[in-house]
Tab-separated table of C-alpha atoms in Angstrom:
chain	number	residue	atom	x	y	z
A	7	MET	CA	394.895	150.600	-39.158
A	8	THR	CA	391.235	151.107	-40.195
A	9	THR	CA	388.946	153.257	-38.161
A	10	PRO	CA	385.696	151.528	-37.129
A	11	SER	CA	382.580	152.808	-38.709
A	12	THR	CA	380.389	154.842	-36.399
A	13	GLU	CA	377.236	153.837	-38.326
A	14	SER	CA	375.189	151.255	-36.530
A	15	PRO	CA	373.722	148.292	-38.294
A	16	GLU	CA	370.241	149.613	-37.761
A	17	THR	CA	370.901	153.089	-39.451
A	18	ALA	CA	372.339	151.592	-42.591
A	19	PRO	CA	369.164	149.782	-43.746
A	20	ALA	CA	367.201	152.896	-42.738
A	21	ALA	CA	369.362	155.002	-45.002
A	22	GLU	CA	368.925	152.463	-47.888
A	23	ASN	CA	365.126	152.535	-47.302
A	24	THR	CA	365.162	156.226	-47.385
A	25	GLY	CA	366.814	156.286	-50.761
A	26	ALA	CA	364.510	153.657	-52.071
A	27	ALA	CA	361.444	155.621	-50.950
A	28	ALA	CA	362.754	158.729	-52.766
A	29	VAL	CA	362.507	156.902	-56.115
A	30	PRO	CA	358.819	157.253	-57.452
A	31	GLY	CA	357.017	154.099	-58.178
A	32	PRO	CA	355.475	152.994	-61.522
A	33	ARG	CA	352.008	154.332	-60.503
A	34	ALA	CA	353.297	157.715	-59.403
A	35	THR	CA	355.396	157.935	-62.743
A	36	ALA	CA	352.339	157.102	-64.663
A	37	TRP	CA	350.118	159.740	-62.880
A	38	ARG	CA	352.856	162.266	-63.411
A	39	ARG	CA	352.924	161.512	-67.079
A	40	ARG	CA	349.145	161.782	-67.313
A	41	ARG	CA	349.101	165.232	-65.488
A	42	ALA	CA	351.979	166.378	-67.863
A	43	SER	CA	349.987	165.205	-70.811
A	44	ALA	CA	346.741	167.001	-69.736
A	45	ALA	CA	348.770	170.194	-69.107
A	46	ARG	CA	350.224	169.960	-72.541
A	47	PHE	CA	346.741	169.301	-74.148
A	48	TRP	CA	345.324	172.309	-72.479
A	49	ARG	CA	348.252	174.532	-73.378
A	50	GLU	CA	347.629	173.483	-77.022
A	51	TYR	CA	343.929	173.766	-76.757
A	52	ARG	CA	344.005	177.396	-75.433
A	53	ARG	CA	345.703	178.358	-78.727
A	54	HIS	CA	342.507	177.761	-80.540
A	55	ARG	CA	340.404	180.882	-79.999
A	56	ALA	CA	337.227	179.278	-81.515
A	57	GLY	CA	337.632	176.161	-79.302
A	58	VAL	CA	338.017	178.316	-76.227
A	59	LEU	CA	334.981	180.251	-77.114
A	60	GLY	CA	332.912	177.154	-77.595
A	61	LEU	CA	334.126	175.690	-74.281
A	62	ALA	CA	333.168	178.939	-72.459
A	63	ALA	CA	329.645	178.836	-74.127
A	64	LEU	CA	329.289	175.169	-73.094
A	65	LEU	CA	330.330	175.866	-69.450
A	66	LEU	CA	327.717	178.693	-69.334
A	67	PHE	CA	324.943	176.378	-70.563
A	68	ALA	CA	326.081	173.662	-68.235
A	69	LEU	CA	325.992	176.086	-65.304
A	70	VAL	CA	322.370	177.271	-66.383
A	71	ALA	CA	321.244	173.720	-66.649
A	72	LEU	CA	322.573	172.598	-63.358
A	73	THR	CA	321.273	175.516	-61.360
A	74	ALA	CA	317.817	175.558	-63.133
A	75	PRO	CA	316.024	173.994	-60.090
A	76	LEU	CA	317.325	176.926	-57.952
A	77	THR	CA	316.728	179.695	-60.591
A	78	VAL	CA	313.381	178.761	-62.074
A	79	GLY	CA	311.984	176.050	-59.830
A	80	SER	CA	310.807	172.593	-60.542
A	81	ASP	CA	307.110	173.536	-61.209
A	82	VAL	CA	308.176	175.649	-64.318
A	83	ALA	CA	306.243	173.193	-66.639
A	84	SER	CA	302.927	173.401	-64.850
A	85	VAL	CA	300.100	174.709	-66.898
A	86	THR	CA	297.650	175.227	-63.907
A	87	ASP	CA	299.815	177.738	-62.138
A	88	ALA	CA	300.940	179.731	-65.153
A	89	PRO	CA	301.952	183.251	-64.041
A	90	GLY	CA	301.073	185.179	-67.224
A	91	ARG	CA	298.592	185.485	-70.067
A	92	PRO	CA	298.823	183.181	-73.147
A	93	LEU	CA	301.179	184.312	-75.787
A	94	GLN	CA	302.220	187.507	-74.009
A	95	SER	CA	304.979	189.496	-75.904
A	96	PRO	CA	308.296	190.168	-74.101
A	97	SER	CA	308.005	192.576	-71.175
A	98	ALA	CA	309.865	193.359	-68.046
A	99	GLN	CA	308.118	190.625	-66.153
A	100	PHE	CA	308.728	188.008	-68.921
A	101	PRO	CA	311.867	188.945	-70.885
A	102	LEU	CA	311.128	186.183	-73.548
A	103	GLY	CA	307.311	186.285	-73.434
A	104	THR	CA	304.985	183.522	-72.611
A	105	ASP	CA	303.662	180.404	-74.379
A	106	GLN	CA	300.083	179.509	-75.191
A	107	PHE	CA	299.508	178.446	-71.576
A	108	GLY	CA	300.979	181.654	-70.047
A	109	ARG	CA	304.257	180.075	-68.834
A	110	SER	CA	307.483	182.117	-68.851
A	111	LEU	CA	309.522	181.230	-71.954
A	112	LEU	CA	312.730	182.143	-70.377
A	113	ALA	CA	312.076	179.670	-67.520
A	114	LEU	CA	311.135	176.835	-70.178
A	115	VAL	CA	314.212	177.424	-72.194
A	116	ILE	CA	316.395	177.279	-69.053
A	117	TRP	CA	314.675	174.134	-67.897
A	118	GLY	CA	314.750	172.696	-71.318
A	119	SER	CA	318.554	172.888	-71.386
A	120	ARG	CA	318.821	170.096	-68.901
A	121	VAL	CA	316.826	167.672	-71.129
A	122	SER	CA	318.523	168.706	-74.372
A	123	LEU	CA	322.000	168.594	-73.073
A	124	LEU	CA	321.471	165.340	-71.204
A	125	VAL	CA	319.902	163.568	-74.179
A	126	GLY	CA	322.520	164.843	-76.697
A	127	LEU	CA	325.310	163.696	-74.245
A	128	LEU	CA	323.923	160.251	-73.554
A	129	ALA	CA	322.959	159.682	-77.328
A	130	ALA	CA	326.592	160.609	-78.358
A	131	VAL	CA	328.185	158.356	-75.589
A	132	LEU	CA	326.028	155.463	-76.910
A	133	SER	CA	326.918	156.070	-80.478
A	134	VAL	CA	330.546	156.224	-79.951
A	135	ALA	CA	330.611	153.251	-77.761
A	136	ILE	CA	328.803	151.141	-80.420
A	137	GLY	CA	331.100	152.543	-83.078
A	138	ALA	CA	334.303	152.089	-81.093
A	139	LEU	CA	333.363	148.558	-80.203
A	140	ILE	CA	332.638	147.427	-83.694
A	141	GLY	CA	335.516	149.378	-85.122
A	142	ILE	CA	338.162	147.869	-82.753
A	143	THR	CA	336.888	144.401	-82.971
A	144	ALA	CA	336.462	144.559	-86.737
A	145	GLY	CA	340.070	145.892	-87.095
A	146	HIS	CA	341.396	143.199	-84.701
A	147	PHE	CA	339.771	139.964	-85.726
A	148	ARG	CA	339.318	140.673	-89.532
A	149	GLY	CA	338.287	137.654	-91.645
A	150	TRP	CA	334.496	136.901	-91.976
A	151	TYR	CA	333.626	138.914	-88.864
A	152	ALA	CA	335.146	142.194	-90.083
A	153	THR	CA	333.373	141.546	-93.366
A	154	VAL	CA	330.021	141.127	-91.964
A	155	MET	CA	330.439	144.048	-89.574
A	156	MET	CA	331.601	146.357	-92.303
A	157	ARG	CA	328.655	145.428	-94.561
A	158	VAL	CA	326.258	146.104	-91.740
A	159	THR	CA	328.101	149.480	-91.169
A	160	ASP	CA	327.769	150.278	-94.967
A	161	TRP	CA	324.073	149.620	-94.675
A	162	PHE	CA	323.647	151.956	-91.854
A	163	LEU	CA	325.647	154.573	-93.700
A	164	VAL	CA	323.595	154.600	-96.841
A	165	MET	CA	320.368	154.694	-94.904
A	166	PRO	CA	318.964	158.106	-93.885
A	167	THR	CA	319.850	158.535	-90.229
A	168	LEU	CA	316.774	160.611	-89.455
A	169	VAL	CA	314.391	158.132	-91.137
A	170	LEU	CA	315.747	155.288	-89.151
A	171	ALA	CA	315.539	157.278	-85.934
A	172	ILE	CA	311.907	158.288	-86.756
A	173	ALA	CA	311.090	154.555	-87.348
A	174	LEU	CA	312.520	153.534	-84.024
A	175	ALA	CA	310.875	156.388	-81.997
A	176	THR	CA	307.578	155.568	-83.744
A	177	VAL	CA	307.466	151.823	-82.927
A	178	MET	CA	308.708	152.336	-79.320
A	179	SER	CA	307.148	154.119	-76.319
A	180	ARG	CA	307.619	157.979	-76.276
A	181	SER	CA	310.302	158.591	-73.641
A	182	LEU	CA	313.731	160.098	-73.271
A	183	GLY	CA	315.147	156.721	-73.281
A	184	THR	CA	313.655	155.895	-76.639
A	185	ILE	CA	315.037	159.174	-78.139
A	186	VAL	CA	318.529	158.324	-76.802
A	187	LEU	CA	318.348	154.774	-78.221
A	188	ALA	CA	317.003	155.969	-81.515
A	189	ILE	CA	319.830	158.424	-82.008
A	190	GLY	CA	322.521	156.219	-80.660
A	191	VAL	CA	321.896	153.115	-82.705
A	192	THR	CA	321.664	155.060	-85.914
A	193	THR	CA	324.613	157.519	-85.828
A	194	TRP	CA	327.502	154.982	-84.938
A	195	PRO	CA	328.615	153.991	-88.428
A	196	THR	CA	331.185	156.960	-89.139
A	197	THR	CA	332.837	156.286	-85.728
A	198	ALA	CA	333.076	152.655	-86.545
A	199	ARG	CA	334.810	153.314	-89.837
A	200	LEU	CA	337.256	155.744	-88.314
A	201	VAL	CA	338.116	153.548	-85.387
A	202	ARG	CA	338.709	150.444	-87.609
A	203	ALA	CA	341.126	152.463	-89.815
A	204	GLN	CA	343.037	153.570	-86.744
A	205	THR	CA	343.005	150.091	-85.325
A	206	LEU	CA	344.360	148.608	-88.487
A	207	ALA	CA	347.135	151.277	-88.403
A	208	VAL	CA	347.994	150.454	-84.762
A	209	GLU	CA	348.069	146.754	-85.123
A	210	SER	CA	350.552	146.947	-87.983
A	211	ARG	CA	353.295	148.433	-85.622
A	212	PRO	CA	356.103	146.135	-84.310
A	213	TYR	CA	355.202	146.413	-80.598
A	214	ILE	CA	351.873	144.631	-81.299
A	215	GLU	CA	353.702	141.659	-82.769
A	216	ARG	CA	356.074	141.723	-79.659
A	217	ALA	CA	353.054	141.638	-77.281
A	218	ARG	CA	351.562	138.720	-79.230
A	219	ALA	CA	354.935	136.871	-79.130
A	220	LEU	CA	355.108	137.350	-75.294
A	221	GLY	CA	351.720	135.688	-74.991
A	222	GLY	CA	349.251	138.559	-75.113
A	223	GLY	CA	345.735	137.471	-75.982
A	224	HIS	CA	343.067	139.202	-77.934
A	225	TRP	CA	341.727	141.094	-74.904
A	226	HIS	CA	345.168	142.173	-73.850
A	227	VAL	CA	346.080	143.576	-77.312
A	228	MET	CA	342.699	145.385	-77.770
A	229	SER	CA	342.390	146.842	-74.212
A	230	ARG	CA	346.237	147.657	-73.389
A	231	HIS	CA	347.471	148.640	-76.899
A	232	VAL	CA	344.748	149.427	-79.318
A	233	LEU	CA	342.195	151.153	-77.098
A	234	PRO	CA	344.656	153.857	-75.658
A	235	ASN	CA	345.735	154.632	-79.245
A	236	VAL	CA	342.201	155.222	-80.542
A	237	MET	CA	341.026	156.961	-77.508
A	238	PRO	CA	342.026	160.593	-78.766
A	239	LEU	CA	339.951	159.791	-81.935
A	240	VAL	CA	337.098	158.587	-79.917
A	241	LEU	CA	337.220	161.749	-77.815
A	242	ALA	CA	337.170	163.922	-80.825
A	243	GLN	CA	334.424	162.118	-82.414
A	244	THR	CA	332.323	162.423	-79.371
A	245	THR	CA	332.452	166.084	-79.225
A	246	LEU	CA	331.480	166.374	-82.817
A	247	ILE	CA	328.496	163.857	-82.465
A	248	ILE	CA	327.048	165.575	-79.379
A	249	SER	CA	325.960	168.450	-81.640
A	250	SER	CA	324.405	166.175	-84.115
A	251	ALA	CA	322.587	164.421	-81.340
A	252	ILE	CA	321.147	167.597	-79.899
A	253	LEU	CA	319.924	168.545	-83.398
A	254	ALA	CA	318.365	165.113	-83.868
A	255	GLU	CA	316.710	165.308	-80.521
A	256	ALA	CA	315.126	168.554	-81.315
A	257	THR	CA	314.079	167.295	-84.703
A	258	LEU	CA	312.298	164.222	-83.211
A	259	ALA	CA	310.707	166.341	-80.463
A	260	PHE	CA	309.662	168.830	-83.118
A	261	LEU	CA	308.003	166.049	-85.133
A	262	GLY	CA	306.059	165.046	-81.957
A	263	LEU	CA	307.986	161.886	-81.268
A	264	GLY	CA	309.406	162.968	-77.874
A	265	ASP	CA	308.106	162.756	-74.472
A	266	PRO	CA	305.108	165.284	-74.301
A	267	THR	CA	305.552	165.531	-70.452
A	268	VAL	CA	309.257	166.729	-70.675
A	269	VAL	CA	310.266	170.130	-71.590
A	270	SER	CA	313.086	170.453	-74.180
A	271	TRP	CA	314.124	172.947	-76.850
A	272	GLY	CA	312.716	170.712	-79.627
A	273	GLY	CA	309.447	170.295	-77.601
A	274	LEU	CA	309.067	174.091	-77.307
A	275	LEU	CA	309.417	174.416	-81.199
A	276	GLN	CA	306.798	171.728	-81.482
A	277	ASP	CA	304.502	173.597	-79.036
A	278	ALA	CA	305.144	176.819	-81.045
A	279	ARG	CA	304.130	175.064	-84.247
A	280	GLU	CA	300.915	173.746	-82.758
A	281	ALA	CA	300.008	177.013	-81.299
A	282	GLY	CA	300.431	178.806	-84.779
A	283	ALA	CA	303.065	181.025	-83.614
A	284	VAL	CA	304.510	181.144	-87.130
A	285	SER	CA	301.431	182.256	-88.898
A	286	SER	CA	300.420	184.730	-86.118
A	287	GLY	CA	303.827	186.330	-85.999
A	288	ASP	CA	304.616	185.387	-82.351
A	289	TRP	CA	308.445	185.400	-82.883
A	290	TRP	CA	309.379	185.167	-79.286
A	291	TYR	CA	307.891	181.658	-79.017
A	292	LEU	CA	310.172	180.384	-81.873
A	293	VAL	CA	313.441	182.255	-81.665
A	294	PRO	CA	314.811	181.624	-78.074
A	295	PRO	CA	314.722	177.781	-78.327
A	296	GLY	CA	316.034	177.900	-81.874
A	297	ILE	CA	318.919	180.087	-80.991
A	298	ALA	CA	319.713	177.946	-77.919
A	299	ILE	CA	319.922	174.763	-80.197
A	300	ALA	CA	322.064	176.576	-82.750
A	301	VAL	CA	324.424	178.055	-80.176
A	302	VAL	CA	325.014	174.788	-78.358
A	303	ALA	CA	325.500	172.798	-81.579
A	304	LEU	CA	327.899	175.369	-82.789
A	305	ALA	CA	329.817	175.375	-79.402
A	306	PHE	CA	330.168	171.582	-79.531
A	307	THR	CA	331.379	171.678	-83.168
A	308	LEU	CA	333.965	174.311	-82.274
A	309	CYS	CA	335.214	172.257	-79.418
A	310	GLY	CA	335.320	169.154	-81.359
A	311	ARG	CA	337.377	170.843	-84.125
A	312	ALA	CA	339.746	172.249	-81.603
A	313	VAL	CA	340.191	168.774	-79.899
A	314	GLU	CA	340.708	167.251	-83.274
A	315	ALA	CA	343.410	169.856	-84.321
A	316	VAL	CA	345.280	169.321	-81.020
A	317	LEU	CA	345.291	165.612	-81.193
A	318	ASN	CA	346.062	165.569	-85.046
A	319	PRO	CA	348.118	168.777	-85.809
A	320	ARG	CA	348.452	167.649	-89.534
A	321	LEU	CA	344.803	168.650	-90.100
A	322	GLY	CA	345.790	172.270	-90.122
A	323	VAL	CA	342.555	173.484	-88.567
A	324	SER	CA	342.556	177.326	-88.448
A	325	ARG	CA	342.818	178.891	-85.089
């Protein structure tokens, strides 16, 4: 004789629901995998001492740029309320000296970090976005479209980037947007070439044919399969291009093609040249912005090489 179950009909579905709730859903599983991947990336990145040093330098410059309104004030560029004498050598009051208007060079360098970092970042993002778009579409569609796009890319590759940027900055209005546009539309060909090669390698894999056989269209293949596989390359390329973009912004500003109302590191070098700091021996006018440009460019390069080594260990980049 069987003993009747003491479990009520209401408790049985509740137990089943509790067991079902304990199983993580697809979204939770995806987020857990992303967190594990990010932790694994950081663990590998920390092994590259040069990359960690570059990242620390970038965080320091970012902190200085973000806190500039609090540390030096927003009226640092004013020439009517300059606190010192023109071209005053470094002293306790002005650790980096003053410019030809009597403004503190330390305050100008700190405030100029905001513009230089912002322009470099925006120009690099624009450049990588254009290069990734052309590279993915040229590698996916192929045919006449890929031929035309690659010939345009080759033309941009053989043309001097600085000359093209100068030409664009000359014919357009002098503003930060012009500088970003001039750098972004002239530095994308290398990214396009790299992304196209990676796209061709990805689309030769069997799961791409399976996705097409199941009805996946062009947008589905490019956005769901190709883009996630080329994103590590795009990320590494972005960190490497930022340093070039900062140097290009400084060059254009030094040539007088930047916005004269905005303080940047390249603009400070241009002001020093116009003030005759080189011939008069006023080294404190030239050295601080030059060192800042060199250190930031080197820091981004170190970070880019470390990211590239983590994402592609076969490169064998020294740690």
